[in-house]
JSON list of C-alpha atoms in Angstrom, two decimals:
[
{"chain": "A", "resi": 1, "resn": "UNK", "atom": "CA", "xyz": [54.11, 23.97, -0.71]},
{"chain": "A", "resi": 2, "resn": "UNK", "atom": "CA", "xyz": [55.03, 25.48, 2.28]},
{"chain": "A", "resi": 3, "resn": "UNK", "atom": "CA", "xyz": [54.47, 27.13, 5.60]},
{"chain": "A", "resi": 4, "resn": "UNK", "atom": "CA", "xyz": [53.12, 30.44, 3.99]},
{"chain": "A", "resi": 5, "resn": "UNK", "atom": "CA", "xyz": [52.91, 29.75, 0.31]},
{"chain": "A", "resi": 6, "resn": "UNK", "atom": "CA", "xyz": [50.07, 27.34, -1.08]},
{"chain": "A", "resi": 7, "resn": "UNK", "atom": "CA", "xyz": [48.65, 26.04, -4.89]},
{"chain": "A", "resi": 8, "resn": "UNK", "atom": "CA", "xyz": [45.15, 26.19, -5.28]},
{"chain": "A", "resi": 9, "resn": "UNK", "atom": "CA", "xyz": [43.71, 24.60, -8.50]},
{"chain": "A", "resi": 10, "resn": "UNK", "atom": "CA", "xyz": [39.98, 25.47, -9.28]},
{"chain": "A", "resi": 11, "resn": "UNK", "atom": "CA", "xyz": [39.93, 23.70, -12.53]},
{"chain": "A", "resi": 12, "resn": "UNK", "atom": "CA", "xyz": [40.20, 25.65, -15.44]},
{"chain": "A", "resi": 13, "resn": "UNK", "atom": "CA", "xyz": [37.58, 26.99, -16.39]},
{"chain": "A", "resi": 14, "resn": "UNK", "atom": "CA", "xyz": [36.97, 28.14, -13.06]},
{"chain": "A", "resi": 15, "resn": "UNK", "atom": "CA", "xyz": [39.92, 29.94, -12.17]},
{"chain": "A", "resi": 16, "resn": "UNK", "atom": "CA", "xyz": [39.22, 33.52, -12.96]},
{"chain": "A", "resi": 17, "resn": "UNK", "atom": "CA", "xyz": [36.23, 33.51, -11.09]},
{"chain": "A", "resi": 18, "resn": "UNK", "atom": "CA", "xyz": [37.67, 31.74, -8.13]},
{"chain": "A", "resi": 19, "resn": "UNK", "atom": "CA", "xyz": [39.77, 34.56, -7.96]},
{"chain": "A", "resi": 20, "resn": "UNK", "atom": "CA", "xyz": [38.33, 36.90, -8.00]},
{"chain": "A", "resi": 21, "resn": "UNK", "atom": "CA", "xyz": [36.00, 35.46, -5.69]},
{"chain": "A", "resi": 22, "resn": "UNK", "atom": "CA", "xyz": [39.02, 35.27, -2.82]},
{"chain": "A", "resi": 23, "resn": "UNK", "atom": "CA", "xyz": [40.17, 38.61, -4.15]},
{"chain": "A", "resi": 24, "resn": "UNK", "atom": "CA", "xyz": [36.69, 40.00, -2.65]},
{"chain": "A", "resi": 25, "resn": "UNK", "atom": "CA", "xyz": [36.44, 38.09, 0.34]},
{"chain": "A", "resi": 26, "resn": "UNK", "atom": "CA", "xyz": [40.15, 39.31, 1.10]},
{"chain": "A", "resi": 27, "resn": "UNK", "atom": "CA", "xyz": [38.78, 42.98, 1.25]},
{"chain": "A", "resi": 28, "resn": "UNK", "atom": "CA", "xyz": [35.51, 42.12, 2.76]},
{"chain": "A", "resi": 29, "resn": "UNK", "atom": "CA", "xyz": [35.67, 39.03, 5.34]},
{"chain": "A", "resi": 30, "resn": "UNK", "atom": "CA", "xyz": [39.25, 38.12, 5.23]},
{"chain": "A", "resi": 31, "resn": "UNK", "atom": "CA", "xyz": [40.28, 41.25, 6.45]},
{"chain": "A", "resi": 32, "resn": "UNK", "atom": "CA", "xyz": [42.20, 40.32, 9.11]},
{"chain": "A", "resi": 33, "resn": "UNK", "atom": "CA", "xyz": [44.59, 37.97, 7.56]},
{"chain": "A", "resi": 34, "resn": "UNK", "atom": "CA", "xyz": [48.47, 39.05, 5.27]},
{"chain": "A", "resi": 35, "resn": "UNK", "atom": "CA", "xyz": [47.44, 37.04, 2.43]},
{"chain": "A", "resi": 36, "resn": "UNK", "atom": "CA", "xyz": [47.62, 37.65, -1.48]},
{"chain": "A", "resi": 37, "resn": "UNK", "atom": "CA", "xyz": [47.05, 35.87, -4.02]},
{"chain": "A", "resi": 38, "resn": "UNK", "atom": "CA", "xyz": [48.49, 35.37, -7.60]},
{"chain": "A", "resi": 39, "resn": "UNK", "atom": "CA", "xyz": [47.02, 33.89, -10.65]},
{"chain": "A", "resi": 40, "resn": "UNK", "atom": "CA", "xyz": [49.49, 31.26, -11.87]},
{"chain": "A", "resi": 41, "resn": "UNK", "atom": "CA", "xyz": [47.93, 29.68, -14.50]},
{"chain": "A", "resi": 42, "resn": "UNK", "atom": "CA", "xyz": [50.05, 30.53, -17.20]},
{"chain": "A", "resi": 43, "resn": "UNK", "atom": "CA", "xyz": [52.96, 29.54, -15.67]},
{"chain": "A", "resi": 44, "resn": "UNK", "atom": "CA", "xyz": [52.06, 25.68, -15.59]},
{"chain": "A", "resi": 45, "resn": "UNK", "atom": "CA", "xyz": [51.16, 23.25, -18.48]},
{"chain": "A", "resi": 46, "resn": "UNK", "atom": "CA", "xyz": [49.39, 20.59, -17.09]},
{"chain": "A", "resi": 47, "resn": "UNK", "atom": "CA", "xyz": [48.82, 16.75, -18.00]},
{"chain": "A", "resi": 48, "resn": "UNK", "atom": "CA", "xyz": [47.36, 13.95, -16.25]},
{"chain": "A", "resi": 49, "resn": "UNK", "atom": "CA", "xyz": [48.84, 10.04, -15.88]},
{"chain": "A", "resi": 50, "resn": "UNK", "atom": "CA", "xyz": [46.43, 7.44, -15.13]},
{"chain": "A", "resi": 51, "resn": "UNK", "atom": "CA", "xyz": [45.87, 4.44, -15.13]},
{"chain": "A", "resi": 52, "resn": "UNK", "atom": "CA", "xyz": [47.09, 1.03, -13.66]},
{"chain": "A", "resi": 53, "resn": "UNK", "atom": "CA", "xyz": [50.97, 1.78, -14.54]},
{"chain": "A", "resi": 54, "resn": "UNK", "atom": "CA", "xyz": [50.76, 5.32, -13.90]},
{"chain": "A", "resi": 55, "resn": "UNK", "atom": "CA", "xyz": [53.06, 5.22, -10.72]},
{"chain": "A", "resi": 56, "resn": "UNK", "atom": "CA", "xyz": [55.75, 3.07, -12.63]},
{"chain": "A", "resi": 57, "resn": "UNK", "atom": "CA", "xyz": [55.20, 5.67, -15.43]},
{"chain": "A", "resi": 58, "resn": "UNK", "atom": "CA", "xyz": [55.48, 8.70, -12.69]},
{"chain": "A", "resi": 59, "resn": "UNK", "atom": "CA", "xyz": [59.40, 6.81, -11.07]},
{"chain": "A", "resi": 60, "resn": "UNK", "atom": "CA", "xyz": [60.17, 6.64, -15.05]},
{"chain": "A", "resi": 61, "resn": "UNK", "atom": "CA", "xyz": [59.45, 10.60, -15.72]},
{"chain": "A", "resi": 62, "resn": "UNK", "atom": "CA", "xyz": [60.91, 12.03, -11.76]},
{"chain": "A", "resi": 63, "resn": "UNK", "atom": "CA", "xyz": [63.89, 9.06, -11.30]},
{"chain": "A", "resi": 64, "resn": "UNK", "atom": "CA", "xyz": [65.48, 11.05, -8.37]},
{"chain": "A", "resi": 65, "resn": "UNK", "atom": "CA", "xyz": [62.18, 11.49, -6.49]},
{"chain": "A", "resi": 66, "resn": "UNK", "atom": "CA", "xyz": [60.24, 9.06, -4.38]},
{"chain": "A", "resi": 67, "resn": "UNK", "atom": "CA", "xyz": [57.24, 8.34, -5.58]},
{"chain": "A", "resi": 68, "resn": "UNK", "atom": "CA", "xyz": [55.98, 5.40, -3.55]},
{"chain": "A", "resi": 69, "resn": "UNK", "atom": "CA", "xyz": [52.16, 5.69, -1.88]},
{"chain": "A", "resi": 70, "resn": "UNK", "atom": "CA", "xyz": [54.22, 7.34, 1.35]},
{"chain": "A", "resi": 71, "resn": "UNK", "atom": "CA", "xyz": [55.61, 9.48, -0.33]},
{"chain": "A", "resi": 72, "resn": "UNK", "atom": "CA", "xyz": [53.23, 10.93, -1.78]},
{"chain": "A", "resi": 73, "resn": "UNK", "atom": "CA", "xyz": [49.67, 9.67, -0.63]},
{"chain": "A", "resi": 74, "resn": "UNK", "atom": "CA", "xyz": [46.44, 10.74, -2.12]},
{"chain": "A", "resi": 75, "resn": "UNK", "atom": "CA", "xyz": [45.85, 14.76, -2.63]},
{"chain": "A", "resi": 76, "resn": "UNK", "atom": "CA", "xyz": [49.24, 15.38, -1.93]},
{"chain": "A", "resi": 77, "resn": "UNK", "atom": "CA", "xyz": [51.50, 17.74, -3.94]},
{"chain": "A", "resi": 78, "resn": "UNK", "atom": "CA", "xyz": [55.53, 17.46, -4.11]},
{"chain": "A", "resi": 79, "resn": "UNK", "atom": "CA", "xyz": [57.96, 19.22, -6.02]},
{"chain": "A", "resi": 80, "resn": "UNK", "atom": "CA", "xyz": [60.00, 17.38, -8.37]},
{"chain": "A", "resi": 81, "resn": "UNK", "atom": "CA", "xyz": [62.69, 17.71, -11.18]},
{"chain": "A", "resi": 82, "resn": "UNK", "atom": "CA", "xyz": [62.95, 16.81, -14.76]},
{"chain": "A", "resi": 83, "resn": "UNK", "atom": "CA", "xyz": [64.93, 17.42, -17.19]},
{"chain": "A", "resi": 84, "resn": "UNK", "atom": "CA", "xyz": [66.43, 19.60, -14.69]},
{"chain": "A", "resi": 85, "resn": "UNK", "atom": "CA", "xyz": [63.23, 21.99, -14.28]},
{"chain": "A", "resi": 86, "resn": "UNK", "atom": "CA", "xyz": [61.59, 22.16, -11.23]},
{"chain": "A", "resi": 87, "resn": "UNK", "atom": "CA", "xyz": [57.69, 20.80, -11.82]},
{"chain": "A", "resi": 88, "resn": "UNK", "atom": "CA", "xyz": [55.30, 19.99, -9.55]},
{"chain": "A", "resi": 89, "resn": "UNK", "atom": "CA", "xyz": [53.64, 16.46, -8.58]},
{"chain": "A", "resi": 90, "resn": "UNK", "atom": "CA", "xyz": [49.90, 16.07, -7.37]},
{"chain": "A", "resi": 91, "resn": "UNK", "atom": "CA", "xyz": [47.96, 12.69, -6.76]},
{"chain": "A", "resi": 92, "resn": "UNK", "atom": "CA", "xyz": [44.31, 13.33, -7.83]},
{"chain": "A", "resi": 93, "resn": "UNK", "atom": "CA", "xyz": [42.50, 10.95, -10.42]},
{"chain": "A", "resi": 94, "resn": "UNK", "atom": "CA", "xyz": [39.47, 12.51, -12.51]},
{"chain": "A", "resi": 95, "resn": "UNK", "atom": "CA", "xyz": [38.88, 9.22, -14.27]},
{"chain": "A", "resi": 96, "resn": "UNK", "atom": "CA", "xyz": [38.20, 6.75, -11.53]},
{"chain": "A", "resi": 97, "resn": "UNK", "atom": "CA", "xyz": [42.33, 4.77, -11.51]},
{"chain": "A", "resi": 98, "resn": "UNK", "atom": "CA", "xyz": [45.43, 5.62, -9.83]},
{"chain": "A", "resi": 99, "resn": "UNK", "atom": "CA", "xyz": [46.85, 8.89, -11.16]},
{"chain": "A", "resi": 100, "resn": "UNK", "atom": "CA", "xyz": [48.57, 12.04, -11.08]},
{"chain": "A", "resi": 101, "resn": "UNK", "atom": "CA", "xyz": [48.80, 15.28, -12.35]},
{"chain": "A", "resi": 102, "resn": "UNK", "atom": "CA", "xyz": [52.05, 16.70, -14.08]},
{"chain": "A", "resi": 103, "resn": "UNK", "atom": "CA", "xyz": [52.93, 20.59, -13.66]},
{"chain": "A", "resi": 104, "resn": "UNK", "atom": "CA", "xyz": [55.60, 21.65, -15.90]},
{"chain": "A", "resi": 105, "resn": "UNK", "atom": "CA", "xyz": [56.67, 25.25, -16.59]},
{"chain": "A", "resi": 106, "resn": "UNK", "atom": "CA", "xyz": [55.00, 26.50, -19.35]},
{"chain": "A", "resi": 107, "resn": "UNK", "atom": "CA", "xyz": [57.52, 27.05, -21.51]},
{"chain": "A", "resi": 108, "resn": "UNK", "atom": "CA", "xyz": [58.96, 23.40, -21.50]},
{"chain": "A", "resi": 109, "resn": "UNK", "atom": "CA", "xyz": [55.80, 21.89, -21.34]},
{"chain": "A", "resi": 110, "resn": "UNK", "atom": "CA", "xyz": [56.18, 20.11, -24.52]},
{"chain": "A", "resi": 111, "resn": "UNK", "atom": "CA", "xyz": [59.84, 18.89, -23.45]},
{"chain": "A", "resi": 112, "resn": "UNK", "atom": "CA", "xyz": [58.14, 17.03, -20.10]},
{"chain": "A", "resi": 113, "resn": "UNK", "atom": "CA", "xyz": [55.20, 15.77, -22.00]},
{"chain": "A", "resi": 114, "resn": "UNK", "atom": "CA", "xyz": [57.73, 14.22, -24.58]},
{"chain": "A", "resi": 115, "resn": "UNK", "atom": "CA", "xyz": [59.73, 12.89, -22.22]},
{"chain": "A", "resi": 116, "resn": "UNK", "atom": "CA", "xyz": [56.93, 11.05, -20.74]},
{"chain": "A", "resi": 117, "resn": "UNK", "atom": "CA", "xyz": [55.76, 9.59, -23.54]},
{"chain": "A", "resi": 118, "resn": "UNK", "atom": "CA", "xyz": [58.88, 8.46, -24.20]},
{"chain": "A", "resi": 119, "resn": "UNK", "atom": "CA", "xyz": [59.61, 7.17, -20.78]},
{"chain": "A", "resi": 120, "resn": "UNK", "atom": "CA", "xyz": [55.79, 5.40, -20.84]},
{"chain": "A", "resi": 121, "resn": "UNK", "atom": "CA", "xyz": [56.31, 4.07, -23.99]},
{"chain": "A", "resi": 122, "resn": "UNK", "atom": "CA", "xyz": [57.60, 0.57, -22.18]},
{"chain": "A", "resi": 123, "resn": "UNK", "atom": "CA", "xyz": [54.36, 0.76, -19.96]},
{"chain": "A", "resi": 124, "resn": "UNK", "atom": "CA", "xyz": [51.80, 1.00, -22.87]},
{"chain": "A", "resi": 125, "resn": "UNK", "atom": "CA", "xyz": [51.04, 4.62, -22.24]},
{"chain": "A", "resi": 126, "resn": "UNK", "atom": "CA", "xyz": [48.98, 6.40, -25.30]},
{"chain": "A", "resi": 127, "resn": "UNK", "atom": "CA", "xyz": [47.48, 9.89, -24.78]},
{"chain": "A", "resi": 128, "resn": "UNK", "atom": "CA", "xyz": [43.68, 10.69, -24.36]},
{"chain": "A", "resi": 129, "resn": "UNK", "atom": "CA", "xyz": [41.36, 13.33, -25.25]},
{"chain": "A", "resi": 130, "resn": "UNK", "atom": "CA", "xyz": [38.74, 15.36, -23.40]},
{"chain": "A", "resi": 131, "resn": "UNK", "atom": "CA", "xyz": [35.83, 12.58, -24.85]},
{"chain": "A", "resi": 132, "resn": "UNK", "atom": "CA", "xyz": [38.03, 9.85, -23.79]},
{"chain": "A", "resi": 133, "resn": "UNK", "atom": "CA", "xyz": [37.93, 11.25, -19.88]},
{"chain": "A", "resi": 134, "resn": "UNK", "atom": "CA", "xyz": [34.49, 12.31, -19.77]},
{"chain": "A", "resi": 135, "resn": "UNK", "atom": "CA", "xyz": [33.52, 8.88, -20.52]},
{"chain": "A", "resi": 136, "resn": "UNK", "atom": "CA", "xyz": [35.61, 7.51, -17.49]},
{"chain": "A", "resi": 137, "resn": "UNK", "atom": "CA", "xyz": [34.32, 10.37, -15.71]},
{"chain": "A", "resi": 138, "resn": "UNK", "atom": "CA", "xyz": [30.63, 9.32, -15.77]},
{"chain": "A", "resi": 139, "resn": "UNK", "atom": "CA", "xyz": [31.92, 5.50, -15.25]},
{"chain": "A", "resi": 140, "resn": "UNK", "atom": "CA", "xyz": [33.28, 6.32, -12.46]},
{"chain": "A", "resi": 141, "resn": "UNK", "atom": "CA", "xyz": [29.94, 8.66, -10.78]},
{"chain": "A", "resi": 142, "resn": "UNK", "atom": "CA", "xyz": [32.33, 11.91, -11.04]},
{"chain": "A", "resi": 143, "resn": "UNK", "atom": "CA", "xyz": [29.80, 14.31, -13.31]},
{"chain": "A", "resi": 144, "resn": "UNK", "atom": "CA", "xyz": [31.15, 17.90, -13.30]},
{"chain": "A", "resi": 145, "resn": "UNK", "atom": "CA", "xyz": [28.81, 19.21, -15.80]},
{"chain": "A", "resi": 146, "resn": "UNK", "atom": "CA", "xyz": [30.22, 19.16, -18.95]},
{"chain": "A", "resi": 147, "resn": "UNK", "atom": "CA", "xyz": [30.09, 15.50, -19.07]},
{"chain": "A", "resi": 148, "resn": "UNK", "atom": "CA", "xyz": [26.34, 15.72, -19.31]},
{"chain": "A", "resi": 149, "resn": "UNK", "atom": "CA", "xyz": [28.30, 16.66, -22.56]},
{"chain": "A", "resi": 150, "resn": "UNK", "atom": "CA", "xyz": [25.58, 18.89, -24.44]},
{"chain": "A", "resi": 151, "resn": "UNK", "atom": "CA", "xyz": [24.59, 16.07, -26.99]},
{"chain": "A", "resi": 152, "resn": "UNK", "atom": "CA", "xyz": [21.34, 14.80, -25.37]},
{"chain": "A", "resi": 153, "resn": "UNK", "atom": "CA", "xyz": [18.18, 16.15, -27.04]},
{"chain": "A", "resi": 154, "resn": "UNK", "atom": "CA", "xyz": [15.03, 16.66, -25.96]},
{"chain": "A", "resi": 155, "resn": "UNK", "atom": "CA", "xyz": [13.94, 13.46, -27.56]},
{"chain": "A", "resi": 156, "resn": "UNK", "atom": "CA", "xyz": [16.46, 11.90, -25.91]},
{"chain": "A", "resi": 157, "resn": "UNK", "atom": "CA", "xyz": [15.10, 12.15, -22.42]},
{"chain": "A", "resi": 158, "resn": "UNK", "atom": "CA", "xyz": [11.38, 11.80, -23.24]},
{"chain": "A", "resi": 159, "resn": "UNK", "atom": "CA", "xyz": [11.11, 15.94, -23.41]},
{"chain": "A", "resi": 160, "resn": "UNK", "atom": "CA", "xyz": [10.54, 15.98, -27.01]},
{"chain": "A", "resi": 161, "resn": "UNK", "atom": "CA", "xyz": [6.52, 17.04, -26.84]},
{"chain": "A", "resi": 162, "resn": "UNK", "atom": "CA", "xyz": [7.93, 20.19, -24.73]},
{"chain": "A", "resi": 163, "resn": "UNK", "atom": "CA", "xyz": [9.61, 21.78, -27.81]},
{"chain": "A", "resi": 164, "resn": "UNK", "atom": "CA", "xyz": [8.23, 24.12, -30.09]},
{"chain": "A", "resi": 165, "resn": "UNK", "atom": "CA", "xyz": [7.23, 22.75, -33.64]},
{"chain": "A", "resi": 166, "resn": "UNK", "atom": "CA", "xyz": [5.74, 25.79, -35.05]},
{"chain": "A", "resi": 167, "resn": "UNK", "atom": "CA", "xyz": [8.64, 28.26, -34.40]},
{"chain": "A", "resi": 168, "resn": "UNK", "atom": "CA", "xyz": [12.46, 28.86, -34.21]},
{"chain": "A", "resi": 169, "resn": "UNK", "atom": "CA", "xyz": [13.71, 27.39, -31.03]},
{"chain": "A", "resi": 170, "resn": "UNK", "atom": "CA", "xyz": [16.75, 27.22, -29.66]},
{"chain": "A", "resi": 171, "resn": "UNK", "atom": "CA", "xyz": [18.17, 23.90, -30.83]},
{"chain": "A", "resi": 172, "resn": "UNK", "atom": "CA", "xyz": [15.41, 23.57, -33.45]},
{"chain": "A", "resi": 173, "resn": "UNK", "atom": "CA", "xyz": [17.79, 23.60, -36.55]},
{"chain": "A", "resi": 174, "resn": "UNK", "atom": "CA", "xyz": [20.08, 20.41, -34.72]},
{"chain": "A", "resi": 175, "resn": "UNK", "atom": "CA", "xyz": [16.80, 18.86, -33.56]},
{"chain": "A", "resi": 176, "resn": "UNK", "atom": "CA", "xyz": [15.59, 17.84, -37.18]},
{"chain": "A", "resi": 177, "resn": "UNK", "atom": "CA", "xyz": [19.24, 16.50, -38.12]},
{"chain": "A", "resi": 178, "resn": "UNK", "atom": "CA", "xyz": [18.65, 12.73, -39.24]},
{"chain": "A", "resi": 179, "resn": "UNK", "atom": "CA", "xyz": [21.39, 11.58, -36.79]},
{"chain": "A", "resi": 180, "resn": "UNK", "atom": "CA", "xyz": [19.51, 13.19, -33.71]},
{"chain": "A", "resi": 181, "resn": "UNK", "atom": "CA", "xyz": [16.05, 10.61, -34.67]},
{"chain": "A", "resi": 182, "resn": "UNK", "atom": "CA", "xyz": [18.41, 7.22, -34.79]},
{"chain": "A", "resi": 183, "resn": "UNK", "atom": "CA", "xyz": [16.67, 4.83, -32.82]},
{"chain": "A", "resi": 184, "resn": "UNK", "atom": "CA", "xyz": [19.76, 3.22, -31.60]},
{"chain": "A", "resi": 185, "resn": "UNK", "atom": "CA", "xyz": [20.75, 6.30, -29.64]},
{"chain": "A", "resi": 186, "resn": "UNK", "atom": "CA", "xyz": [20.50, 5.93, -25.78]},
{"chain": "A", "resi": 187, "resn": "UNK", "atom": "CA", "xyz": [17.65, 6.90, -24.43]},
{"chain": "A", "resi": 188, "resn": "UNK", "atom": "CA", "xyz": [16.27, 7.79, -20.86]},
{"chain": "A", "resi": 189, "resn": "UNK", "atom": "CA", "xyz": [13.93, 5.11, -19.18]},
{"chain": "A", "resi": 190, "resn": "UNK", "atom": "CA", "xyz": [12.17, 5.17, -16.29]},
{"chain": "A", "resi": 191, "resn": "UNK", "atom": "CA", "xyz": [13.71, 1.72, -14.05]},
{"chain": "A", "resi": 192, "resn": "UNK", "atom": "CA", "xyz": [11.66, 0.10, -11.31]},
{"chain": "A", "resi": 193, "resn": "UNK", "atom": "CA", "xyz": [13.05, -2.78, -8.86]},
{"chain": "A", "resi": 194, "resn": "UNK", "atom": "CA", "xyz": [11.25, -6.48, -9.38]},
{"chain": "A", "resi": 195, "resn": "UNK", "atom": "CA", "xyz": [11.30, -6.08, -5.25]},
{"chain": "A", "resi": 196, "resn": "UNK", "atom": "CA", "xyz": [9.73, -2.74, -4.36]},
{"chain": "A", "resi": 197, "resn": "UNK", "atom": "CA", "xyz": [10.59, -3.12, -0.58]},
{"chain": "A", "resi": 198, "resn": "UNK", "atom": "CA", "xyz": [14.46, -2.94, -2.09]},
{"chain": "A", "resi": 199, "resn": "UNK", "atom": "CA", "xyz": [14.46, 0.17, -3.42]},
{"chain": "A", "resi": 200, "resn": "UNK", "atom": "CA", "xyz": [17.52, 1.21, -6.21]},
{"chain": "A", "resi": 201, "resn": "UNK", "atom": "CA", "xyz": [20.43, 2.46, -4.32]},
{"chain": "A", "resi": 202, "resn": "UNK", "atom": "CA", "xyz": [21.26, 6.11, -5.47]},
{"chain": "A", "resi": 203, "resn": "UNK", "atom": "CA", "xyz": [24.31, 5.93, -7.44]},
{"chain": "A", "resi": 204, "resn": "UNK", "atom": "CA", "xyz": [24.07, 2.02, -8.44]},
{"chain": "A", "resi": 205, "resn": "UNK", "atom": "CA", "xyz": [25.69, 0.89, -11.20]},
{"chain": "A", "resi": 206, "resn": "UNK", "atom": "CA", "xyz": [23.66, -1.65, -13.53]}
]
């Protein structure tokens, strides 16, 4: 943000732990450098814009700022204003499209994401939900974990002989569930190329 003062965003479930991580190495490695650092996380709400119109959406929300592709290329961060509050503009996508990420101060984080609605409105923007992203997420190759999303069973991934039958297990009460045996739930199969000279690229789409 400046010459001496920086953001670092670890995601959030992270952050704690990244600090305290840099806290350590500070007193132990990083001994020679005048640095501190500040958890800031509950001074920012935070919402992402994505998607095709995003950008128009962005000029719509921040009219007095520049937000052209120079202005602020990819993994950059500017400051901006709205609704006379000073926020904060990054260009990262988590879902694969053109987006951006929104930080308000907390307390008028509400206000800003209204306003943005309102201001998207024209543009076809309509909020999404945590399902919604880690969908576009594993679209787009970007798996951080929880989009492995703690629904596949054992079953599910040809495991199902490796579970105990004749004793509590963990997950044995969801396993018998009727909706956790539907035969139209995906499934893990084993894929082989017709041409095995052409192996399948890691990470191909099909």
């Amino acid at each position: 943000l400046e010459e001496t003062r920086y953001l670092i965003t670890t995601t959030t479930a992270h952050a704690a732990g990244v600090l305290s991580h840099i806290e350590y190495l500070l007193e132990t490695a990083w001994i020679d450098l005048r640095a501190a650092v500040a958890s800031v996380s509950d001074h920012w709400a935070t919402f992402a814009i994505a998607g095709p119109n995003s950008q128009a959406i962005l000029a719509a929300l921040f009219p007095n700022t520049d937000t052209s592709d120079e202005a602020i290329p990819f993994l950059a961060v500017r400051e901006a204003g709205c609704l006379g509050l000073g926020c904060l503009i990054m260009r990262n996508s988590y879902s694969g499209e053109r987006a951006y990420e929104v930080y308000a101060p907390a307390d008028w984080g509400a206000s800003v994401w209204s306003r943005a609605l309102a201001v998207g409105a024209p543009h076809g923007l309509k909020p999404y939900g945590t399902e919604a992203m880690g969908v576009l997420r594993i679209e787009k190759g970007h798996v951080a974990g929880p989009e492995l999303d703690g629904r596949v069973t054992a079953e599910d991934i040809g495991l199902g002989r490796m579970t105990a039958r004749r004793k509590p297990c963990v997950g044995g009460t969801l396993r018998d569930r009727p909706g956790l045996h539907d035969p139209r739930r995906p499934r893990l199969v084993g894929l082989r190329p017709l041409d095995n000279r052409a192996p399948l690229q890691s990470g191909a789409l099909l």
